Short mmCIF file of C-alpha atoms in Angstrom, two decimals:
data_model
loop_
_atom_site.label_atom_id
_atom_site.label_comp_id
_atom_site.label_asym_id
_atom_site.label_seq_id
_atom_site.Cartn_x
_atom_site.Cartn_y
_atom_site.Cartn_z
CA MET A 1 -32.15 0.65 17.86
CA SER A 2 -31.10 4.22 18.60
CA MET A 3 -31.76 3.78 22.33
CA ALA A 4 -29.80 0.55 22.31
CA GLN A 5 -26.87 2.32 20.70
CA ASP A 6 -27.02 5.15 23.22
CA ASN A 7 -26.98 2.73 26.13
CA GLU A 8 -24.15 0.62 24.75
CA ARG A 9 -20.96 0.84 26.75
CA VAL A 10 -18.42 2.51 24.46
CA ILE A 11 -15.44 2.53 26.84
CA ARG A 12 -13.24 -0.26 25.51
CA LYS A 13 -10.08 -1.02 23.62
CA GLY A 14 -9.93 0.92 20.38
CA LEU A 15 -11.82 3.99 21.60
CA ALA A 16 -10.25 7.17 20.20
CA ALA A 17 -11.23 10.52 21.67
CA GLY A 18 -10.30 14.14 21.19
CA LYS A 19 -11.25 17.36 22.83
CA GLY A 20 -10.48 21.03 22.97
CA THR A 21 -11.54 23.56 25.55
CA LEU A 22 -10.66 26.67 27.50
CA ALA A 23 -9.03 25.88 30.83
CA MET A 24 -7.63 27.60 33.87
CA GLY A 25 -4.66 27.07 36.15
CA MET A 26 -4.11 28.09 39.73
CA PRO A 27 -0.42 28.40 40.71
CA THR A 28 0.22 26.78 44.07
CA ASP A 29 3.19 29.00 45.06
CA TYR A 30 1.71 32.43 44.42
CA GLU A 31 -1.71 33.94 43.83
CA GLY A 32 -3.09 34.24 40.34
CA THR A 33 -5.01 32.47 37.64
CA ASN A 34 -3.62 31.37 34.30
CA MET A 35 -5.75 30.84 31.22
CA TYR A 36 -5.20 28.23 28.52
CA VAL A 37 -6.60 26.69 25.39
CA SER A 38 -6.26 22.98 26.02
CA GLY A 39 -6.67 20.02 23.71
CA ASN A 40 -5.79 16.35 23.63
CA LEU A 41 -6.01 13.19 21.57
CA GLN A 42 -6.44 9.89 23.38
CA TYR A 43 -6.49 6.23 22.42
CA TYR A 44 -7.56 3.27 24.56
CA PHE A 45 -4.93 0.54 24.10
CA GLN A 46 -6.89 -1.63 26.51
CA ASP A 47 -10.34 -1.46 28.08
CA ASN A 48 -8.89 0.43 31.04
CA ILE A 49 -5.60 1.92 29.76
CA SER A 50 -5.34 4.91 27.47
CA TYR A 51 -2.46 6.95 26.11
CA ARG A 52 -2.76 10.56 25.12
CA GLY A 53 -0.95 13.65 23.94
CA GLU A 54 -1.97 17.06 25.21
CA VAL A 55 -1.28 20.67 24.40
CA TRP A 56 -1.96 23.57 26.76
CA PHE A 57 -1.50 26.89 25.01
CA PHE A 58 -1.07 29.83 27.38
CA LEU A 59 -3.42 32.78 26.82
CA GLY A 60 -2.43 34.99 29.73
CA SER A 61 -2.97 35.53 33.41
CA ASP A 62 -5.68 37.11 35.47
CA GLY A 63 -4.76 39.15 38.51
CA GLU A 64 -1.88 41.40 39.56
CA LYS A 65 0.83 38.74 39.82
CA ASN A 66 0.82 37.75 36.19
CA LEU A 67 4.42 36.66 35.96
CA PHE A 68 4.51 34.87 32.65
CA LYS A 69 4.48 36.08 29.10
CA GLN A 70 4.50 32.46 27.91
CA ASN A 71 3.67 29.24 29.76
CA SER A 72 2.53 26.65 27.22
CA THR A 73 2.98 22.91 27.74
CA LEU A 74 3.04 19.65 25.81
CA PHE A 75 2.23 16.54 27.87
CA THR A 76 2.09 12.85 27.20
CA ASN A 77 0.07 10.74 29.62
CA PHE A 78 -0.96 7.21 30.43
CA ASN A 79 -4.38 7.05 32.10
CA TYR A 80 -5.85 4.22 34.13
CA HIS A 81 -9.63 4.05 33.80
CA ILE A 82 -11.65 2.65 36.68
CA ARG A 83 -14.14 0.21 35.24
CA THR A 84 -17.83 0.98 35.69
CA LYS A 85 -20.98 -0.70 34.40
CA ASN A 86 -22.03 2.34 32.38
CA ASN A 87 -20.43 5.06 30.26
CA ILE A 88 -19.11 7.05 33.21
CA ASP A 89 -15.34 6.85 33.04
CA PRO A 90 -13.32 8.00 36.08
CA TYR A 91 -9.57 7.95 35.54
CA ILE A 92 -6.19 8.85 36.96
CA GLY A 93 -3.04 9.47 34.99
CA VAL A 94 0.65 10.27 35.11
CA GLY A 95 2.97 11.74 32.55
CA PRO A 96 5.85 14.04 31.81
CA GLY A 97 5.81 17.15 29.69
CA PHE A 98 7.78 20.12 28.50
CA SER A 99 6.78 23.71 29.20
CA TRP A 100 7.78 26.60 26.98
CA THR A 101 8.02 29.47 29.45
CA GLN A 102 9.03 33.12 29.45
CA LEU A 103 8.73 35.73 32.19
CA LYS A 104 7.30 39.15 31.60
CA GLU A 105 9.79 41.95 31.90
CA PRO A 106 9.74 43.78 35.24
CA ASP A 107 7.49 46.02 36.88
CA HIS A 108 5.95 42.95 38.38
CA ILE A 109 5.96 42.42 42.08
CA MET A 110 7.79 39.25 42.93
CA ILE A 111 11.11 39.94 41.29
CA VAL A 112 13.60 42.39 42.84
CA GLY A 113 17.35 42.91 42.50
CA ASN A 114 19.82 44.57 40.15
CA GLU A 115 20.35 41.56 37.90
CA HIS A 116 16.71 41.54 36.86
CA GLY A 117 17.05 44.76 34.97
CA LEU A 118 19.81 43.14 32.90
CA SER A 119 18.05 39.89 32.09
CA ASP A 120 16.99 39.37 28.51
CA TYR A 121 13.91 37.43 29.72
CA LYS A 122 14.40 34.71 27.19
CA ALA A 123 11.98 31.85 26.63
CA THR A 124 13.20 28.45 27.85
CA ILE A 125 11.97 24.87 27.64
CA ASN A 126 11.61 23.18 31.02
CA PRO A 127 10.57 19.60 31.86
CA VAL A 128 7.53 19.12 34.07
CA ALA A 129 5.78 16.19 35.73
CA SER A 130 2.02 15.80 36.07
CA LEU A 131 -0.70 13.87 37.86
CA THR A 132 -4.21 13.87 36.43
CA ALA A 133 -7.63 12.83 37.72
CA GLY A 134 -10.93 13.24 35.94
CA ILE A 135 -14.24 11.83 34.78
CA ASN A 136 -15.59 11.33 31.25
CA TYR A 137 -19.20 10.65 30.46
CA TYR A 138 -19.42 8.98 27.07
CA THR A 139 -22.09 8.52 24.47
CA LYS A 140 -21.46 6.79 21.16
CA TRP A 141 -19.98 9.85 19.43
CA ALA A 142 -19.36 12.53 22.07
CA HIS A 143 -18.50 12.87 25.70
CA LEU A 144 -18.45 15.35 28.56
CA PHE A 145 -15.43 15.62 30.80
CA ILE A 146 -13.99 17.37 33.82
CA GLU A 147 -10.44 16.92 34.99
CA ALA A 148 -7.80 18.31 37.32
CA LYS A 149 -4.08 18.18 36.57
CA TYR A 150 -1.30 18.98 39.01
CA VAL A 151 1.84 20.21 37.25
CA HIS A 152 5.26 20.31 38.93
CA GLY A 153 8.24 22.14 37.48
CA ILE A 154 10.38 25.28 37.46
CA HIS A 155 11.11 28.02 34.95
CA LEU A 156 14.85 28.53 34.58
CA SER A 157 16.51 31.48 32.87
CA ASP A 158 19.30 33.87 33.86
CA ILE A 159 17.57 35.07 37.03
CA PRO A 160 16.25 33.07 40.01
CA ALA A 161 13.96 30.18 39.14
CA VAL A 162 10.19 30.65 39.27
CA SER A 163 7.82 27.85 40.21
CA LEU A 164 5.60 26.32 37.55
CA ASN A 165 3.65 24.32 40.14
CA GLU A 166 0.01 24.65 39.29
CA LEU A 167 -3.38 22.99 39.55
CA ARG A 168 -5.09 23.09 36.18
CA ILE A 169 -8.80 22.55 35.70
CA ALA A 170 -10.49 21.77 32.39
CA PHE A 171 -14.01 20.76 31.46
CA GLY A 172 -16.16 20.63 28.37
CA PHE A 173 -17.01 18.13 25.69
CA GLY A 174 -15.16 16.11 23.10
CA TRP A 175 -15.68 13.68 20.25
CA ASN A 176 -15.00 9.97 20.20
CA ILE A 177 -15.15 7.00 17.92
CA ASN A 178 -14.66 3.28 18.43
CA THR A 179 -12.04 2.12 15.96
CA ILE A 180 -12.56 -1.56 16.82
CA LYS A 181 -15.98 -3.14 16.51
CA LYS A 182 -17.36 -4.79 19.63
CA LYS A 183 -17.24 -8.58 19.50
CA GLN A 184 -20.72 -10.05 19.35
CA MET B 1 31.59 -39.15 1.03
CA LYS B 2 31.60 -35.59 -0.23
CA ASN B 3 27.95 -35.91 -1.31
CA ILE B 4 26.94 -37.36 2.05
CA LEU B 5 28.59 -34.47 3.89
CA THR B 6 26.89 -31.97 1.56
CA LEU B 7 23.51 -33.65 2.19
CA MET B 8 24.07 -33.62 5.95
CA LEU B 9 24.98 -29.91 5.79
CA VAL B 10 21.84 -29.10 3.78
CA LEU B 11 19.70 -31.11 6.22
CA PHE B 12 21.32 -29.41 9.20
CA ILE B 13 20.78 -25.92 7.76
CA GLY B 14 17.24 -26.82 6.76
CA THR B 15 16.50 -28.13 10.24
CA ALA B 16 18.08 -25.19 12.01
CA PHE B 17 16.50 -22.42 9.97
CA GLY B 18 13.27 -24.17 9.19
CA GLN B 19 12.48 -24.69 12.84
CA GLU B 20 9.73 -22.40 14.05
CA VAL B 21 10.78 -20.33 17.05
CA THR B 22 8.02 -20.81 19.57
CA GLU B 23 7.82 -20.24 23.27
CA LYS B 24 5.34 -21.13 25.96
CA ILE B 25 2.47 -18.67 26.09
CA ASN B 26 3.12 -17.70 29.70
CA THR B 27 6.58 -16.29 29.03
CA HIS B 28 7.38 -12.58 28.66
CA LYS B 29 10.27 -13.23 26.28
CA GLY B 30 10.11 -10.98 23.24
CA GLU B 31 7.83 -8.33 24.71
CA PHE B 32 8.49 -4.82 23.40
CA SER B 33 7.19 -1.91 25.49
CA TRP B 34 6.93 1.87 25.25
CA GLY B 35 7.06 4.05 28.36
CA ILE B 36 7.11 7.64 29.52
CA ARG B 37 9.00 8.74 32.59
CA SER B 38 9.44 11.54 35.08
CA THR B 39 12.82 11.58 36.80
CA GLY B 40 13.82 13.36 39.97
CA SER B 41 17.50 14.17 40.53
CA MET B 42 18.16 13.84 44.25
CA PHE B 43 21.75 15.08 44.40
CA SER B 44 24.84 15.71 42.30
CA GLU B 45 28.18 17.50 42.59
CA SER B 46 26.12 20.70 42.49
CA ASP B 47 24.82 19.81 45.97
CA ASN B 48 21.53 18.47 47.26
CA TYR B 49 19.12 20.35 45.05
CA PHE B 50 16.13 18.53 43.64
CA GLY B 51 15.85 18.49 39.86
CA ILE B 52 12.92 17.42 37.73
CA GLY B 53 13.13 15.71 34.36
CA ALA B 54 11.05 14.24 31.57
CA GLY B 55 11.81 11.45 29.16
CA PHE B 56 10.82 8.19 27.55
CA GLN B 57 11.99 4.60 27.40
CA VAL B 58 11.55 1.42 25.42
CA ARG B 59 11.95 -2.04 26.89
CA TYR B 60 12.75 -5.35 25.28
CA ARG B 61 12.39 -8.54 27.26
CA VAL B 62 15.21 -10.95 26.44
CA THR B 63 14.00 -13.75 28.74
CA ASP B 64 11.55 -14.02 31.63
CA ARG B 65 14.35 -13.10 34.03
CA LEU B 66 16.20 -10.57 31.88
CA GLY B 67 15.04 -7.36 30.29
CA SER B 68 16.56 -4.24 28.81
CA GLU B 69 15.49 -0.63 29.16
CA TRP B 70 16.63 2.02 26.66
CA PHE B 71 15.99 5.50 27.97
CA ALA B 72 16.43 9.23 27.38
CA ASP B 73 15.98 11.95 30.02
CA TRP B 74 16.22 15.74 30.15
CA ILE B 75 16.60 17.00 33.71
CA THR B 76 16.83 20.56 35.02
CA THR B 77 17.87 21.60 38.54
CA ASP B 78 17.67 24.98 40.20
CA ILE B 79 20.88 25.55 42.20
CA GLY B 80 19.82 27.63 45.17
CA GLY B 81 18.19 30.32 43.06
CA LEU B 82 21.66 31.24 41.77
CA GLY B 83 21.98 29.08 38.70
CA GLN B 84 20.82 25.96 36.96
CA ARG B 85 22.07 22.60 35.89
CA ILE B 86 20.89 20.64 32.86
CA ASP B 87 21.56 16.90 32.59
CA ALA B 88 20.70 14.89 29.50
CA HIS B 89 21.07 11.11 29.52
CA ILE B 90 20.70 8.52 26.79
CA GLY B 91 21.50 4.97 27.78
CA VAL B 92 20.53 1.40 28.44
CA SER B 93 20.08 -0.69 31.56
CA ALA B 94 19.83 -4.44 31.88
CA ILE B 95 17.03 -5.50 34.22
CA ILE B 96 17.17 -8.74 36.19
CA TYR B 97 14.10 -10.14 37.90
CA PRO B 98 15.11 -12.31 40.85
CA GLY B 99 11.58 -13.37 41.79
CA LYS B 100 9.32 -16.05 40.39
CA ASN B 101 6.37 -15.34 38.08
CA PRO B 102 7.19 -11.73 37.12
CA ASN B 103 4.66 -9.25 35.74
CA GLN B 104 1.52 -10.76 37.26
CA LYS B 105 -1.54 -8.54 37.17
CA GLY B 106 -2.06 -6.74 40.48
CA LYS B 107 1.36 -7.66 41.84
CA PHE B 108 4.73 -6.02 42.36
CA THR B 109 7.74 -7.31 40.40
CA PRO B 110 10.99 -6.14 42.02
CA TYR B 111 14.16 -5.95 39.97
CA VAL B 112 17.77 -4.88 39.98
CA MET B 113 19.16 -2.87 37.10
CA GLY B 114 22.48 -1.66 35.81
CA GLY B 115 23.97 -0.26 32.63
CA PHE B 116 25.65 2.69 31.05
CA CYS B 117 24.74 5.95 29.38
CA GLY B 118 26.10 8.95 27.55
CA ASP B 119 25.56 12.29 29.25
CA TYR B 120 25.58 16.00 28.62
CA THR B 121 25.82 18.38 31.57
CA LYS B 122 25.63 22.15 31.50
CA ILE B 123 25.80 24.47 34.50
CA THR B 124 24.80 28.09 34.03
CA SER B 125 24.90 30.80 36.66
CA ASN B 126 22.25 33.47 36.92
CA LEU B 127 23.29 37.06 36.36
CA SER B 128 25.52 38.19 39.23
CA HIS B 129 27.89 41.02 40.03
CA ASN B 130 31.45 40.46 38.87
CA ASP B 131 33.91 42.20 41.23
CA LEU B 132 36.73 42.24 38.67
CA ASP B 133 35.09 44.48 36.09
CA ASP B 134 32.17 45.79 38.16
CA THR B 135 29.52 44.42 35.80
CA HIS B 136 26.78 41.84 35.97
CA THR B 137 27.78 38.70 34.13
CA GLN B 138 26.61 35.16 33.57
CA ASP B 139 28.87 32.12 33.40
CA SER B 140 28.22 28.77 31.71
CA LYS B 141 30.24 25.57 31.38
CA ASP B 142 29.39 22.18 29.94
CA ARG B 143 30.82 18.73 29.32
CA TRP B 144 30.06 15.41 27.68
CA SER B 145 30.72 12.28 29.66
CA PHE B 146 29.96 8.60 30.00
CA ALA B 147 28.39 7.04 33.04
CA THR B 148 27.56 3.71 34.55
CA GLN B 149 24.55 3.11 36.74
CA LEU B 150 23.16 0.60 39.21
CA GLY B 151 19.79 0.57 40.88
CA LEU B 152 16.67 -1.09 42.24
CA GLY B 153 13.08 -0.86 41.16
CA THR B 154 9.72 -2.48 40.98
CA HIS B 155 6.95 -2.78 38.41
CA TYR B 156 3.35 -2.78 39.53
CA ASN B 157 1.30 -4.45 36.85
CA ILE B 158 -2.13 -2.87 36.56
CA THR B 159 -2.85 -5.28 33.73
CA GLU B 160 -0.74 -8.05 32.20
CA THR B 161 0.61 -5.58 29.63
CA PHE B 162 0.61 -2.24 31.44
CA ASP B 163 2.75 -1.33 34.43
CA ILE B 164 3.73 1.58 36.61
CA SER B 165 7.39 1.38 37.63
CA LEU B 166 9.35 3.11 40.34
CA SER B 167 13.12 2.83 40.32
CA THR B 168 16.14 4.47 41.86
CA GLN B 169 19.60 4.49 40.29
CA TYR B 170 23.02 5.69 41.36
CA ILE B 171 24.91 7.02 38.37
CA MET B 172 28.68 7.46 38.26
CA HIS B 173 29.91 9.91 35.63
CA PHE B 174 33.35 9.55 34.07
CA GLY B 175 34.57 12.71 32.37
CA ALA B 176 35.85 16.23 32.78
CA ASP B 177 35.17 17.73 36.18
CA ILE B 178 32.30 20.20 36.29
CA HIS B 179 30.72 21.41 39.50
CA SER B 180 29.57 24.57 41.19
CA GLU B 181 29.89 26.26 44.54
CA ILE B 182 27.98 29.11 46.12
CA GLU B 183 30.38 31.96 47.00
CA THR B 184 30.00 35.57 48.15
CA ASN B 185 31.23 38.61 46.18
CA ASP B 186 32.56 41.94 47.54
CA HIS B 187 29.02 43.30 47.74
CA GLY B 188 28.09 40.48 50.10
CA GLU B 189 25.86 38.87 47.44
CA GLU B 190 25.90 35.15 46.85
CA PHE B 191 26.74 33.92 43.37
CA LEU B 192 27.40 30.59 41.67
CA HIS B 193 31.04 29.84 40.90
CA ILE B 194 31.33 27.15 38.22
CA HIS B 195 34.44 24.98 38.08
CA HIS B 196 35.50 23.09 34.98
CA GLU B 197 38.71 21.10 34.71
CA ASP B 198 39.77 18.97 31.77
CA GLY B 199 40.92 15.46 32.47
CA SER B 200 39.09 12.69 34.21
CA SER B 201 36.99 12.81 37.32
CA LEU B 202 34.17 10.88 38.95
CA GLU B 203 30.82 12.36 39.82
CA GLY B 204 27.96 10.66 41.64
CA HIS B 205 24.34 11.36 40.80
CA TRP B 206 21.20 9.81 42.25
CA PHE B 207 17.90 9.51 40.41
CA LEU B 208 14.37 8.48 41.23
CA THR B 209 12.21 7.56 38.23
CA LEU B 210 8.48 7.02 37.93
CA SER B 211 7.36 5.54 34.62
CA ALA B 212 4.28 4.13 32.93
CA ASN B 213 4.79 1.41 30.31
CA ILE B 214 2.62 -0.46 27.85
CA MET B 215 3.52 -3.53 25.83
CA LEU B 216 3.14 -2.72 22.14
CA ALA B 217 4.30 -5.94 20.53
CA ASP B 218 5.31 -9.49 21.29
CA LEU B 219 8.15 -10.30 18.93
CA VAL B 220 8.43 -14.01 19.75
CA LYS B 221 5.77 -16.41 18.53
CA LYS B 222 4.29 -18.41 21.39
CA LYS B 223 2.29 -21.59 21.58
#
């Protein structure tokens, strides 16, 4: 019975999943690595379509060019899941988001010019767009995942704009439950 | 005679309101959808700088050939590294499907769209040197306006009830004039000069929108 349950395909309409993990981001317009706590909640409206909300909370940057004091993002995504015969669940997704961003005050490398000493380096909210691709591997109650998300946007303040373009990578495990019983 | 008329009226009302509203099962009439959208601003009066925006939309299908899309967008544009423009839109577009058998799984459904929206625009310069008082200053001007839009688009239905849509719309703003120009100060540094004039003016704006939409409810009973 237990083996039968483990082998049952759980990817179908009504599947709800959630996860939280540590994640990293690699800016595409300058060198550096950003660190995040990432989490999302997802619901399968159809066997191959899910909708989810995500939060990426910025922890800091690794490397010399750590430009941002704050770079956290809320996303909402639709994902298309490529149907398989097992519980492996490759998917692609699109969705907009809003980033809450704030630059660190100078002594960093990329910013020069008189006006930068006068900026108040305020936090701003900036819209972003995203493309996602990943793979889940489900069991009845938990799943493993790995995904890549390309984020496109700019941080605007009172000094020249700074790119938010970034490739974010997350992996780990999450929990899931089928909210609709499978038809016999 | 009076009683006969009263009876006829009661029968008429009973017939009209007692009739069950049903439609053929293969119609999209009554479908209510939720969508999320990313919008690119291709150009405006602040020149050809690309802006990126996020928003959402709901759709209601009036008939197979006619739909409506109610949307909200928040778009930001970097103006040459010298300033920024924010555009917020809330509006509605009517969608007309000229082709036969719209929204078939695995097929494109082209459409034309047009409507109107309310807008908020704010242009803010970055800090720059002000020659008059020899200080660094920042300027900001905003306006509310109305706009009308016209465009083309297509749905691609991944399933019968989920689609990815790509559309482009030309938006014409009616309101106070607000625009910016890049100028050079006495120090030879470029800065953003923002112009704002009360009264009426026209401003063109071109958008490209990618959205994903799922049907949440079918509000018309079908047989």
